[in-house]
Coordinates of C-alpha atoms in Angstrom, one line a residue:
M12 CA 10.4 45.2 -69.4
S13 CA 12.5 42.6 -67.9
V14 CA 11.7 40.7 -64.6
H15 CA 14.9 39.5 -63.3
H16 CA 14.8 35.9 -62.2
H17 CA 16.4 35.0 -58.8
A18 CA 16.3 31.0 -58.8
G19 CA 18.0 29.3 -56.0
H20 CA 19.0 32.0 -53.4
H21 CA 15.6 33.0 -51.9
H22 CA 17.8 32.3 -48.4
H23 CA 20.4 34.7 -49.4
H24 CA 18.7 38.0 -50.9
A25 CA 21.8 40.0 -52.1
E26 CA 21.1 44.0 -51.0
G27 CA 20.5 45.0 -54.5
E28 CA 18.0 42.5 -55.2
Y29 CA 15.3 44.8 -53.6
E30 CA 16.7 47.9 -55.1
D31 CA 14.8 47.3 -58.0
L32 CA 11.8 45.5 -56.9
L33 CA 9.6 48.1 -56.3
S34 CA 10.6 49.7 -59.7
L35 CA 9.5 46.5 -61.3
W36 CA 5.8 46.4 -59.4
A37 CA 5.5 50.0 -60.5
D38 CA 6.2 49.4 -64.2
L39 CA 3.9 46.3 -64.0
E40 CA 1.5 48.4 -62.9
S41 CA 2.1 50.9 -65.6
A42 CA 1.9 48.5 -68.3
L43 CA -1.2 47.1 -67.1
S44 CA -2.7 50.5 -67.1
V45 CA -1.9 51.0 -70.9
L46 CA -3.1 47.2 -71.7
L47 CA -6.4 48.4 -69.7
S48 CA -7.0 51.7 -71.2
R49 CA -6.3 50.7 -74.9
P50 CA -6.9 47.2 -75.3
L51 CA -8.2 47.3 -78.8
Q52 CA -5.2 49.0 -80.0
V53 CA -2.5 46.0 -78.1
Q54 CA -1.0 44.2 -80.4
D55 CA -1.8 40.2 -79.5
F56 CA -3.7 41.1 -76.3
A57 CA -4.2 37.5 -75.3
A58 CA -0.1 37.1 -75.6
K59 CA 0.4 40.3 -73.3
V60 CA -1.6 39.2 -71.0
R61 CA 0.0 35.8 -70.2
Q62 CA 3.6 37.7 -70.5
F63 CA 2.0 40.0 -67.9
D64 CA 1.0 36.8 -65.8
G65 CA 4.6 35.7 -66.1
W66 CA 6.0 38.6 -64.6
L67 CA 3.5 38.7 -61.9
Q68 CA 4.7 35.1 -60.9
D69 CA 8.3 35.9 -60.9
L70 CA 7.7 39.1 -58.8
V71 CA 5.8 37.0 -56.2
A72 CA 8.0 34.1 -56.4
H73 CA 10.8 36.1 -55.4
D74 CA 9.4 36.7 -51.8
I75 CA 5.8 36.8 -51.3
D76 CA 5.8 39.3 -48.2
A77 CA 8.0 41.8 -50.1
A78 CA 5.7 41.4 -52.9
L79 CA 2.5 42.1 -50.8
Y80 CA 4.1 45.0 -48.8
L81 CA 5.2 46.5 -52.1
M82 CA 2.1 46.0 -54.0
F83 CA -0.2 47.3 -50.8
Q84 CA 2.3 50.5 -50.7
L85 CA 2.4 51.1 -54.2
A86 CA -1.4 50.8 -54.7
S87 CA -1.8 53.7 -52.0
T88 CA 0.5 56.0 -53.7
S89 CA 0.6 55.3 -57.2
T90 CA -0.6 57.9 -60.0
V91 CA -1.7 55.3 -62.4
G92 CA -5.6 55.2 -62.3
Y93 CA -7.4 53.1 -59.6
S94 CA -8.2 50.5 -62.3
A95 CA -4.7 49.4 -63.2
S96 CA -3.8 49.2 -59.6
H97 CA -6.9 47.5 -58.4
A98 CA -6.6 44.8 -61.4
L99 CA -2.7 44.2 -59.9
V100 CA -3.9 44.0 -56.1
C101 CA -6.7 41.5 -57.5
G102 CA -4.2 39.4 -59.6
T103 CA -2.0 38.8 -57.4
L104 CA -4.0 38.1 -54.3
C105 CA -5.7 35.7 -56.7
H106 CA -2.3 34.1 -57.8
I107 CA -1.4 33.5 -54.0
M108 CA -4.9 32.0 -53.3
A109 CA -4.7 29.6 -56.0
H110 CA -2.0 28.1 -54.1
E111 CA -3.6 28.5 -51.2
L112 CA -6.4 26.4 -52.7
E113 CA -4.4 24.1 -54.5
L114 CA -5.9 24.9 -57.6
P115 CA -5.3 23.2 -60.9
A116 CA -2.8 25.1 -63.1
R117 CA -5.5 25.8 -65.8
E118 CA -7.8 27.3 -63.1
R119 CA -5.3 29.4 -61.8
D120 CA -4.3 30.4 -65.1
S121 CA -7.9 31.9 -65.9
L122 CA -8.5 33.1 -62.4
V123 CA -5.4 35.3 -62.5
R124 CA -6.3 36.7 -66.3
A125 CA -10.0 37.3 -65.2
A126 CA -8.8 39.0 -62.4
L127 CA -6.5 41.5 -64.0
T128 CA -9.0 41.8 -67.1
M129 CA -12.7 41.9 -65.2
N130 CA -13.3 45.5 -65.3
I131 CA -11.7 46.2 -68.6
G132 CA -15.3 47.2 -70.1
M133 CA -15.6 50.3 -67.6
T134 CA -11.6 51.3 -67.2
A135 CA -12.4 54.9 -67.7
L136 CA -15.5 55.1 -65.3
Q137 CA -13.5 53.1 -62.4
D138 CA -10.9 55.6 -62.5
E139 CA -13.5 58.4 -62.5
L140 CA -15.7 56.6 -59.8
A141 CA -12.6 56.4 -57.5
E142 CA -11.7 60.4 -58.0
Q143 CA -15.6 61.7 -57.6
R144 CA -16.9 62.6 -53.9
E145 CA -20.7 62.4 -55.1
R146 CA -22.9 59.3 -55.7
P147 CA -23.0 57.8 -59.0
T148 CA -25.0 59.2 -61.7
T149 CA -28.2 56.7 -63.0
A150 CA -25.9 56.7 -66.4
Q151 CA -22.9 55.6 -63.9
Q152 CA -24.7 53.0 -62.0
E153 CA -26.1 51.3 -65.3
A154 CA -22.7 51.1 -66.8
I155 CA -21.4 49.7 -63.4
K156 CA -24.2 46.7 -63.7
S157 CA -23.5 46.0 -67.0
H158 CA -19.8 46.0 -67.1
P159 CA -19.3 42.2 -66.4
L160 CA -20.8 41.6 -69.8
E161 CA -19.3 44.4 -71.1
S162 CA -15.8 43.2 -70.3
Q163 CA -16.8 39.9 -71.5
A164 CA -18.1 40.9 -75.0
L165 CA -14.7 43.1 -75.2
L166 CA -12.4 40.3 -74.5
E167 CA -14.3 38.0 -76.9
R168 CA -13.3 41.1 -79.4
L169 CA -9.9 40.7 -78.7
F170 CA -9.8 37.0 -79.2
I171 CA -9.5 35.6 -75.9
N172 CA -11.0 32.0 -76.3
D173 CA -10.6 30.7 -72.8
A174 CA -14.2 30.1 -72.0
L175 CA -13.3 29.8 -68.2
W176 CA -11.5 33.2 -68.0
L177 CA -14.7 34.5 -70.2
D178 CA -17.4 32.9 -67.8
V179 CA -15.8 34.2 -64.9
V180 CA -15.0 38.0 -66.4
G181 CA -19.2 37.5 -67.0
Q182 CA -20.1 36.4 -63.5
H183 CA -17.6 38.1 -61.4
H184 CA -20.5 40.3 -59.7
A185 CA -23.1 37.0 -59.6
S186 CA -23.9 35.7 -56.0
I187 CA -22.6 32.0 -55.8
A188 CA -23.2 30.0 -52.8
D189 CA -20.3 30.3 -50.7
R190 CA -21.6 27.5 -48.1
V191 CA -20.9 24.9 -50.8
P192 CA -17.4 23.3 -50.8
L193 CA -15.1 24.6 -53.1
A194 CA -14.6 21.3 -54.5
Q195 CA -17.7 20.4 -55.2
Q196 CA -18.8 23.5 -57.5
E197 CA -18.5 23.8 -61.2
P198 CA -14.9 25.4 -62.0
E199 CA -16.3 29.2 -63.2
D200 CA -18.5 29.0 -60.2
R201 CA -15.6 28.0 -57.6
L202 CA -13.4 30.8 -59.4
T203 CA -16.1 33.6 -59.2
R204 CA -16.0 32.8 -55.5
V205 CA -12.8 33.6 -55.2
L206 CA -12.6 36.3 -57.4
S207 CA -15.6 37.9 -56.1
T208 CA -14.0 37.9 -52.6
I209 CA -10.6 39.0 -53.4
D210 CA -12.3 41.9 -55.1
R211 CA -14.5 43.3 -52.5
Y212 CA -11.0 42.7 -50.0
A213 CA -8.9 44.6 -52.4
A214 CA -11.6 47.6 -52.9
M215 CA -12.3 47.7 -49.1
I216 CA -8.5 48.5 -48.5
S217 CA -7.8 50.6 -51.4
P218 CA -7.4 54.3 -50.7
R219 CA -9.9 56.0 -52.8
K220 CA -9.9 59.6 -53.0
S221 CA -13.9 59.5 -52.2
R222 CA -13.7 57.9 -48.9
A223 CA -10.3 57.8 -47.0
G224 CA -9.7 54.0 -47.6
R225 CA -11.3 52.3 -44.9
S226 CA -8.9 50.4 -42.7
A227 CA -8.1 46.7 -43.6
T228 CA -9.3 45.2 -40.2
D229 CA -12.8 47.3 -40.8
S230 CA -13.1 46.0 -44.2
V231 CA -12.4 42.3 -43.4
R232 CA -14.7 42.2 -40.8
A233 CA -17.2 43.9 -42.8
L234 CA -16.4 41.2 -45.6
V235 CA -16.3 38.1 -43.5
G236 CA -18.4 39.0 -40.3
Q237 CA -16.7 39.3 -36.8
E238 CA -15.8 35.6 -36.7
V239 CA -14.9 34.0 -40.1
D240 CA -16.7 31.3 -40.7
Q241 CA -14.7 28.1 -41.7
R242 CA -17.7 27.1 -44.3
D243 CA -16.8 29.9 -46.5
E244 CA -13.6 28.5 -47.8
V245 CA -12.7 31.6 -49.6
S246 CA -12.9 34.4 -46.7
Y247 CA -11.3 32.1 -44.3
T248 CA -8.5 31.2 -46.8
L249 CA -7.7 34.7 -47.3
V250 CA -7.6 35.9 -43.8
R251 CA -5.8 33.0 -42.7
S252 CA -3.1 33.0 -45.4
I253 CA -3.1 36.7 -46.3
G254 CA -4.5 38.3 -43.3
L255 CA -6.6 41.0 -41.8
C256 CA -3.5 43.2 -41.9
P257 CA -1.6 42.2 -44.8
P258 CA 2.2 43.6 -45.2
G259 CA 2.1 47.1 -46.4
T260 CA -0.6 48.4 -44.1
F261 CA -0.7 50.3 -41.3
V262 CA -1.8 49.6 -37.6
K263 CA -2.4 51.1 -34.5
L264 CA -1.1 49.3 -31.3
D265 CA -2.3 49.0 -27.9
N266 CA 0.7 50.6 -26.6
G267 CA -0.6 53.6 -28.6
E268 CA 2.4 53.7 -31.6
T269 CA 1.4 53.7 -35.4
A270 CA 3.2 50.7 -36.8
I271 CA 3.9 49.0 -40.7
V272 CA 3.1 45.6 -41.2
L273 CA 6.4 44.2 -42.8
R274 CA 5.5 40.5 -43.1
R275 CA 3.2 37.5 -41.9
S276 CA 4.2 35.0 -39.1
E277 CA 3.3 31.5 -38.8
K278 CA 0.7 32.5 -36.7
A279 CA -2.3 33.8 -38.8
N280 CA -2.9 37.5 -38.1
H281 CA -0.2 37.9 -35.9
P282 CA 2.3 39.8 -38.4
L283 CA 5.8 41.4 -37.7
V284 CA 5.1 45.0 -37.6
A285 CA 7.9 48.3 -37.4
S286 CA 6.6 50.8 -35.0
L287 CA 7.3 54.3 -36.8
L288 CA 5.4 56.9 -34.7
D289 CA 5.4 57.0 -30.8
R290 CA 2.1 57.3 -28.9
S291 CA 2.0 61.0 -29.2
G292 CA 2.9 60.6 -33.0
H293 CA 6.2 61.6 -33.0
H294 CA 8.8 59.7 -35.5
H295 CA 11.0 57.0 -34.2
A296 CA 14.7 57.5 -34.8
Q297 CA 14.9 54.0 -35.2
P298 CA 11.7 51.8 -36.1
S299 CA 11.1 49.3 -33.2
L300 CA 10.0 45.9 -34.8
Y301 CA 7.7 44.1 -32.6
Q302 CA 6.5 40.1 -33.1
T303 CA 3.1 40.6 -32.2
A304 CA 2.6 37.0 -32.1
S305 CA 4.5 37.1 -28.8
G306 CA 1.2 38.7 -27.8
K307 CA 2.9 42.6 -26.5
P308 CA 1.9 44.7 -27.8
R309 CA -1.1 43.8 -30.0
I310 CA -2.4 45.1 -33.0
Q311 CA -5.8 47.4 -32.0
S312 CA -6.9 48.7 -35.3
A313 CA -6.0 48.9 -38.8
L314 CA -5.3 52.6 -40.4
A315 CA -6.1 54.0 -43.5
R316 CA -3.1 55.4 -45.4
S317 CA -4.3 58.7 -45.4
A318 CA -4.3 58.8 -41.4
V319 CA -0.3 58.2 -41.7
G320 CA 1.6 61.1 -43.3
L321 CA 4.8 59.4 -43.4
E322 CA 7.4 59.4 -46.0
L323 CA 8.9 55.7 -46.0
N324 CA 11.8 54.1 -47.4
H325 CA 10.5 51.0 -48.9
R326 CA 13.9 49.3 -49.4
T327 CA 15.0 50.2 -46.1
M328 CA 11.6 48.7 -44.5
V329 CA 11.8 45.7 -47.0
R330 CA 15.1 45.0 -45.9
L331 CA 14.1 45.5 -42.4
G332 CA 11.3 42.6 -42.4
L333 CA 13.8 40.2 -44.1
Y334 CA 16.2 40.8 -41.7
A335 CA 14.4 39.9 -38.7
A336 CA 12.7 36.8 -40.6
Q337 CA 16.1 35.7 -41.1
H338 CA 17.1 36.0 -37.7
S339 CA 14.0 34.4 -36.3
A340 CA 13.2 30.8 -36.1
G341 CA 9.8 31.1 -36.4
L342 CA 9.6 33.4 -39.4
R343 CA 12.5 31.8 -41.2
G344 CA 10.5 28.8 -42.7
L345 CA 8.6 31.4 -44.6
I346 CA 11.2 32.7 -46.7
T347 CA 10.4 30.8 -49.5
G348 CA 8.6 30.8 -53.1
P349 CA 4.9 30.7 -53.6
G350 CA 3.1 27.8 -52.3
S351 CA 4.5 27.4 -48.8
L352 CA 2.7 30.2 -46.9

């Protein structure tokens, strides 16, 4: 599988460039699924994870908003197990957050690789839990509790010798003080805070079978409280940079319409949305684009994917978002590579 490099023309995406982006994300997800479900059969596991991380970076560098849109849409419709799609979402968000938090390259690498592999000790169980409707059994609860250390031990057997990566996987469910400035913490604690926040955020907006996928705003409010406490740098940065309703998630507008978020705008939590259904639930022949940053209409709430029975043409939606961004002075500056959110 090769990811094409598109250096230098971030501002002039050829129509065809998006043609294969969704299939590249799907390839990435299925390759990750193989890696996580049969790790002991993989030749040079560490090299495979590094290669994987490289592909992920290429896909995000292409266009962060399109990457988020396609990734969240894929996560809500994909047929691979939950564990692989959850790992891909966490890895991608950690990559974006590492740029936002200006983490050193070495920490960024350990963080993203920990995100991709943190549940490797319970891949099959995690897929099972996502499908089952009843509460976890006692045996399952035990396995859930011990999985960080199981995952860490398995990675050691796979010859992972990056201590930071191993430490973060081993303690990714530990509670780390989140009021201490990140810069003052040891790297493993700093990265654990980032990963555990993203792990919770991704789990909450994922449409698992056992619950209809809590809507993104409920989740994030539950995660960070009604008002995001600026002292909790990780949640604050997550909400500021990726948003309560990230690209690829559905929302109800205060004019009664149902829309999908296409791109973030320079105003945190006021994304560009495309309205898909009118207030009585009928399809619009043409989606209407709204810049929610201009105040009307506003986003009233997020919607779970299961609440919106729509087939979407993702290529059209991604292009629509890009077109709108290129023709709006406020959004134009955002069509660049990572690190300039």
